[in-house]
Amino acid sequence: MRVLLVEDAPGLGEAVREQIADDGHAVDWVQCLDHARNSMRTTPYDLVLLDLMLPDGRGLDFLRQQRGAGVATPVIILTAQDQISDRIAGLNAGADDYLVKPFDLFELSARVAAVARRYSGNPNPQIKIGELQLDMSARTVLRAGATVDLTAREWALFEAFVQRPGALLSKSQLEERLYAFGAEIESNTIEVYISRLRKKLGRDFIETVRGMGYRLISP
């Protein structure tokens, strides 16, 4: 996924960015609401991780503004505000989840995955595609009963297809899922990862639509 992290604490921000990147997601990290607004205007994010107390305002106000403008991007609040009333306010403002600092980074990964599943329209982590058996929460793939080892980037690319089965995804859309702002992307990167997935999963699962992109099909 392409994730926007809005967090002004350098230590925590770096730790969260590394954790989410290790999960295979592209992470853009900003430390104020003004930069967050600019990022939201220019980039289609799949998820926002939002602190509530930022140098230039309150994350809750930012969330209300986004929801009021019709922005439906999933949001997980990350905050030290742990009162029940704070959680209720965050959820009522449109947050999809609420995680109190300090939190375990692996719990954050699990919550990110859970929110992503809900928005993909299939909250069940167990998915079957042809001879493939997927566990989206454990990030595992079985092919005809045998384990398929995918790297973090390979999983992230495959997940993009699984979340939108049958949808045509362009090369630029797939690049946005894998890389954050400023990352150097070689021209054939997506083709290389598609080739690797086909070797591991089977050539018939990902179809190339010449000049337009790729899509997941069920043989």
Coordinates of C-alpha atoms in Angstrom, one line a residue:
M1 CA 0.0 0.0 0.0
R2 CA 1.0 3.7 -0.2
V3 CA 0.9 5.0 3.4
L4 CA 1.0 8.6 4.7
L5 CA 2.5 8.9 8.1
V6 CA 1.8 12.1 10.0
E7 CA 4.0 12.2 13.1
D8 CA 6.3 14.9 14.5
A9 CA 8.3 12.8 16.9
P10 CA 11.5 11.9 15.1
G11 CA 12.3 8.7 17.0
L12 CA 8.8 7.3 16.7
G13 CA 8.3 8.4 13.2
E14 CA 11.4 6.7 12.0
A15 CA 10.5 3.5 13.9
V16 CA 7.0 3.4 12.4
R17 CA 8.3 4.2 8.9
E18 CA 10.8 1.4 9.1
Q19 CA 8.2 -1.1 10.4
I20 CA 5.7 -0.3 7.7
A21 CA 8.3 -0.3 5.0
D22 CA 9.6 -3.7 6.2
D23 CA 6.0 -4.9 5.7
G24 CA 6.4 -4.0 2.0
H25 CA 4.5 -0.7 1.9
A26 CA 5.6 2.6 0.5
V27 CA 5.7 5.2 3.3
D28 CA 5.7 9.0 3.0
W29 CA 6.5 10.6 6.3
V30 CA 5.5 14.2 7.1
Q31 CA 5.8 16.1 10.4
C32 CA 3.1 18.7 10.2
L33 CA -0.5 19.1 9.0
D34 CA 0.3 21.5 6.2
H35 CA 2.6 19.0 4.5
A36 CA -0.1 16.3 5.1
R37 CA -2.7 18.4 3.3
N38 CA -0.3 18.9 0.4
S39 CA 0.5 15.2 0.2
M40 CA -3.2 14.2 0.3
R41 CA -4.0 16.6 -2.6
T42 CA -1.3 15.2 -4.8
T43 CA -1.1 11.5 -3.9
P44 CA -3.8 8.7 -3.8
Y45 CA -3.0 7.1 -0.4
D46 CA -4.3 3.7 0.7
L47 CA -3.9 4.6 4.4
V48 CA -3.1 7.4 6.8
L49 CA -1.4 7.0 10.1
L50 CA -2.2 10.2 12.0
D51 CA -0.9 11.7 15.2
L52 CA -3.3 14.0 17.0
M53 CA -1.0 16.7 18.4
L54 CA 1.0 18.3 15.6
P55 CA 3.1 21.5 15.6
D56 CA 0.6 23.4 13.4
G57 CA -2.7 22.0 14.7
R58 CA -4.8 19.1 15.9
G59 CA -5.0 15.9 13.9
L60 CA -8.6 15.6 14.8
D61 CA -9.5 18.8 13.0
F62 CA -7.5 17.6 10.0
L63 CA -9.4 14.3 10.0
R64 CA -12.8 16.1 10.2
Q65 CA -11.8 18.3 7.3
Q66 CA -10.8 15.4 5.2
R67 CA -14.0 13.5 5.9
G68 CA -16.1 16.6 5.4
A69 CA -14.4 17.0 1.9
G70 CA -15.5 13.4 1.1
V71 CA -12.1 11.8 1.4
A72 CA -12.6 8.2 2.4
T73 CA -9.0 7.1 2.8
P74 CA -8.7 4.8 5.9
V75 CA -7.1 6.5 8.9
I76 CA -5.5 5.0 12.0
I77 CA -4.9 7.4 14.8
L78 CA -1.6 7.1 16.7
T79 CA -1.7 9.2 19.9
A80 CA -0.8 9.4 23.6
Q81 CA -4.3 10.6 24.4
D82 CA -5.7 7.5 26.1
Q83 CA -9.0 8.6 27.6
I84 CA -12.1 6.8 26.5
S85 CA -13.6 10.2 25.5
D86 CA -10.5 10.8 23.3
R87 CA -11.1 7.4 21.5
I88 CA -14.7 8.1 21.0
A89 CA -14.0 11.5 19.6
G90 CA -11.4 10.0 17.2
L91 CA -13.7 7.3 16.0
N92 CA -16.7 9.7 15.7
A93 CA -14.5 12.1 13.6
G94 CA -14.0 9.3 11.0
A95 CA -11.0 7.3 12.2
D96 CA -11.0 3.6 11.3
D97 CA -8.9 2.6 14.3
Y98 CA -7.2 4.1 17.3
L99 CA -3.8 3.1 18.8
V100 CA -2.5 4.5 22.0
K101 CA 1.2 5.3 22.4
P102 CA 3.4 3.6 23.4
F103 CA 2.4 0.7 21.2
D104 CA 3.9 -2.5 19.8
L105 CA 5.1 -2.1 16.2
F106 CA 3.9 -5.6 15.3
E107 CA 0.4 -4.7 16.6
L108 CA 0.5 -1.7 14.4
S109 CA 1.3 -3.9 11.4
A110 CA -1.6 -6.2 12.3
R111 CA -4.0 -3.2 12.6
V112 CA -2.8 -1.8 9.2
A113 CA -3.4 -5.2 7.6
A114 CA -6.9 -5.5 9.2
V115 CA -8.0 -2.1 8.0
A116 CA -6.6 -2.8 4.5
R117 CA -8.7 -6.0 4.4
R118 CA -11.9 -4.3 5.4
Y119 CA -11.4 -1.6 2.7
S120 CA -10.6 -4.3 0.1
G121 CA -14.1 -5.6 0.7
N122 CA -13.0 -8.9 2.1
P123 CA -12.3 -8.9 5.9
N124 CA -11.6 -12.6 5.8
P125 CA -7.8 -13.1 5.8
Q126 CA -8.1 -16.5 4.2
I127 CA -8.4 -16.2 0.4
K128 CA -8.3 -18.9 -2.3
I129 CA -7.4 -18.0 -5.9
G130 CA -7.2 -21.1 -8.1
E131 CA -4.6 -23.4 -6.6
L132 CA -3.3 -20.6 -4.4
Q133 CA -4.3 -20.4 -0.7
L134 CA -3.5 -17.0 0.9
D135 CA -3.4 -15.9 4.5
M136 CA -3.4 -12.1 4.3
S137 CA -2.8 -11.6 8.0
A138 CA 0.1 -14.1 8.2
R139 CA 1.3 -12.9 4.7
T140 CA 1.7 -16.5 3.5
V141 CA 1.0 -18.2 0.2
L142 CA 0.5 -21.9 -0.5
R143 CA 0.6 -23.2 -4.0
A144 CA -0.9 -26.7 -4.3
G145 CA -0.2 -27.1 -0.6
A146 CA 3.5 -26.0 -0.8
T147 CA 4.7 -22.8 0.8
V148 CA 5.7 -20.0 -1.6
D149 CA 8.3 -17.6 -0.3
L150 CA 7.7 -14.0 -1.3
T151 CA 9.9 -11.0 -0.5
A152 CA 8.3 -8.0 1.1
R153 CA 8.2 -6.1 -2.2
E154 CA 6.8 -9.2 -4.1
W155 CA 4.1 -9.6 -1.4
A156 CA 3.2 -5.9 -1.6
L157 CA 2.8 -6.1 -5.4
F158 CA 0.8 -9.3 -5.2
E159 CA -1.4 -7.8 -2.4
A160 CA -2.2 -4.8 -4.8
F161 CA -3.7 -7.3 -7.2
V162 CA -5.5 -9.4 -4.6
Q163 CA -7.2 -6.3 -3.2
R164 CA -8.6 -5.5 -6.6
P165 CA -9.1 -8.9 -8.4
G166 CA -9.8 -8.5 -12.1
A167 CA -9.1 -4.7 -12.0
L168 CA -6.5 -3.4 -14.5
L169 CA -3.6 -1.8 -12.7
S170 CA -1.2 0.5 -14.6
K171 CA 2.5 0.5 -14.1
S172 CA 2.4 3.9 -12.4
Q173 CA -0.3 2.7 -10.0
L174 CA 1.8 -0.3 -9.0
E175 CA 4.9 1.9 -8.6
E176 CA 3.0 4.2 -6.2
R177 CA 2.2 1.1 -4.1
L178 CA 5.8 0.1 -3.8
Y179 CA 7.8 3.3 -3.6
A180 CA 7.7 6.5 -1.4
F181 CA 8.5 10.0 -2.6
G182 CA 12.1 10.5 -3.7
A183 CA 12.8 6.8 -4.2
E184 CA 14.7 5.9 -7.4
I185 CA 12.7 3.6 -9.6
E186 CA 14.3 1.8 -12.5
S187 CA 12.2 1.8 -15.7
N188 CA 11.8 -2.0 -15.7
T189 CA 11.3 -2.5 -11.9
I190 CA 7.6 -3.5 -12.2
E191 CA 8.3 -5.9 -15.0
V192 CA 11.0 -7.6 -13.0
Y193 CA 8.7 -8.1 -10.0
I194 CA 5.8 -9.3 -12.2
S195 CA 8.2 -11.8 -13.8
R196 CA 9.3 -13.1 -10.3
L197 CA 5.7 -13.5 -9.2
R198 CA 4.8 -15.5 -12.3
K199 CA 7.7 -17.8 -11.7
K200 CA 6.7 -18.4 -8.1
L201 CA 2.9 -18.4 -8.4
G202 CA 2.3 -19.5 -12.0
R203 CA 2.3 -17.6 -15.2
D204 CA -1.5 -17.7 -15.6
F205 CA -2.4 -15.6 -12.5
I206 CA -1.2 -12.2 -13.8
E207 CA -2.3 -11.1 -17.2
T208 CA -0.5 -8.4 -19.2
V209 CA -2.7 -5.9 -21.1
R210 CA -0.3 -4.5 -23.6
G211 CA 0.2 -0.7 -23.2
M212 CA -2.2 -0.5 -20.3
G213 CA -1.0 -2.6 -17.3
Y214 CA -1.7 -5.9 -15.5
R215 CA -4.5 -7.6 -13.7
L216 CA -5.1 -10.7 -11.5
I217 CA -7.1 -13.5 -13.0
S218 CA -8.2 -16.8 -11.6
P219 CA -7.1 -19.7 -13.9

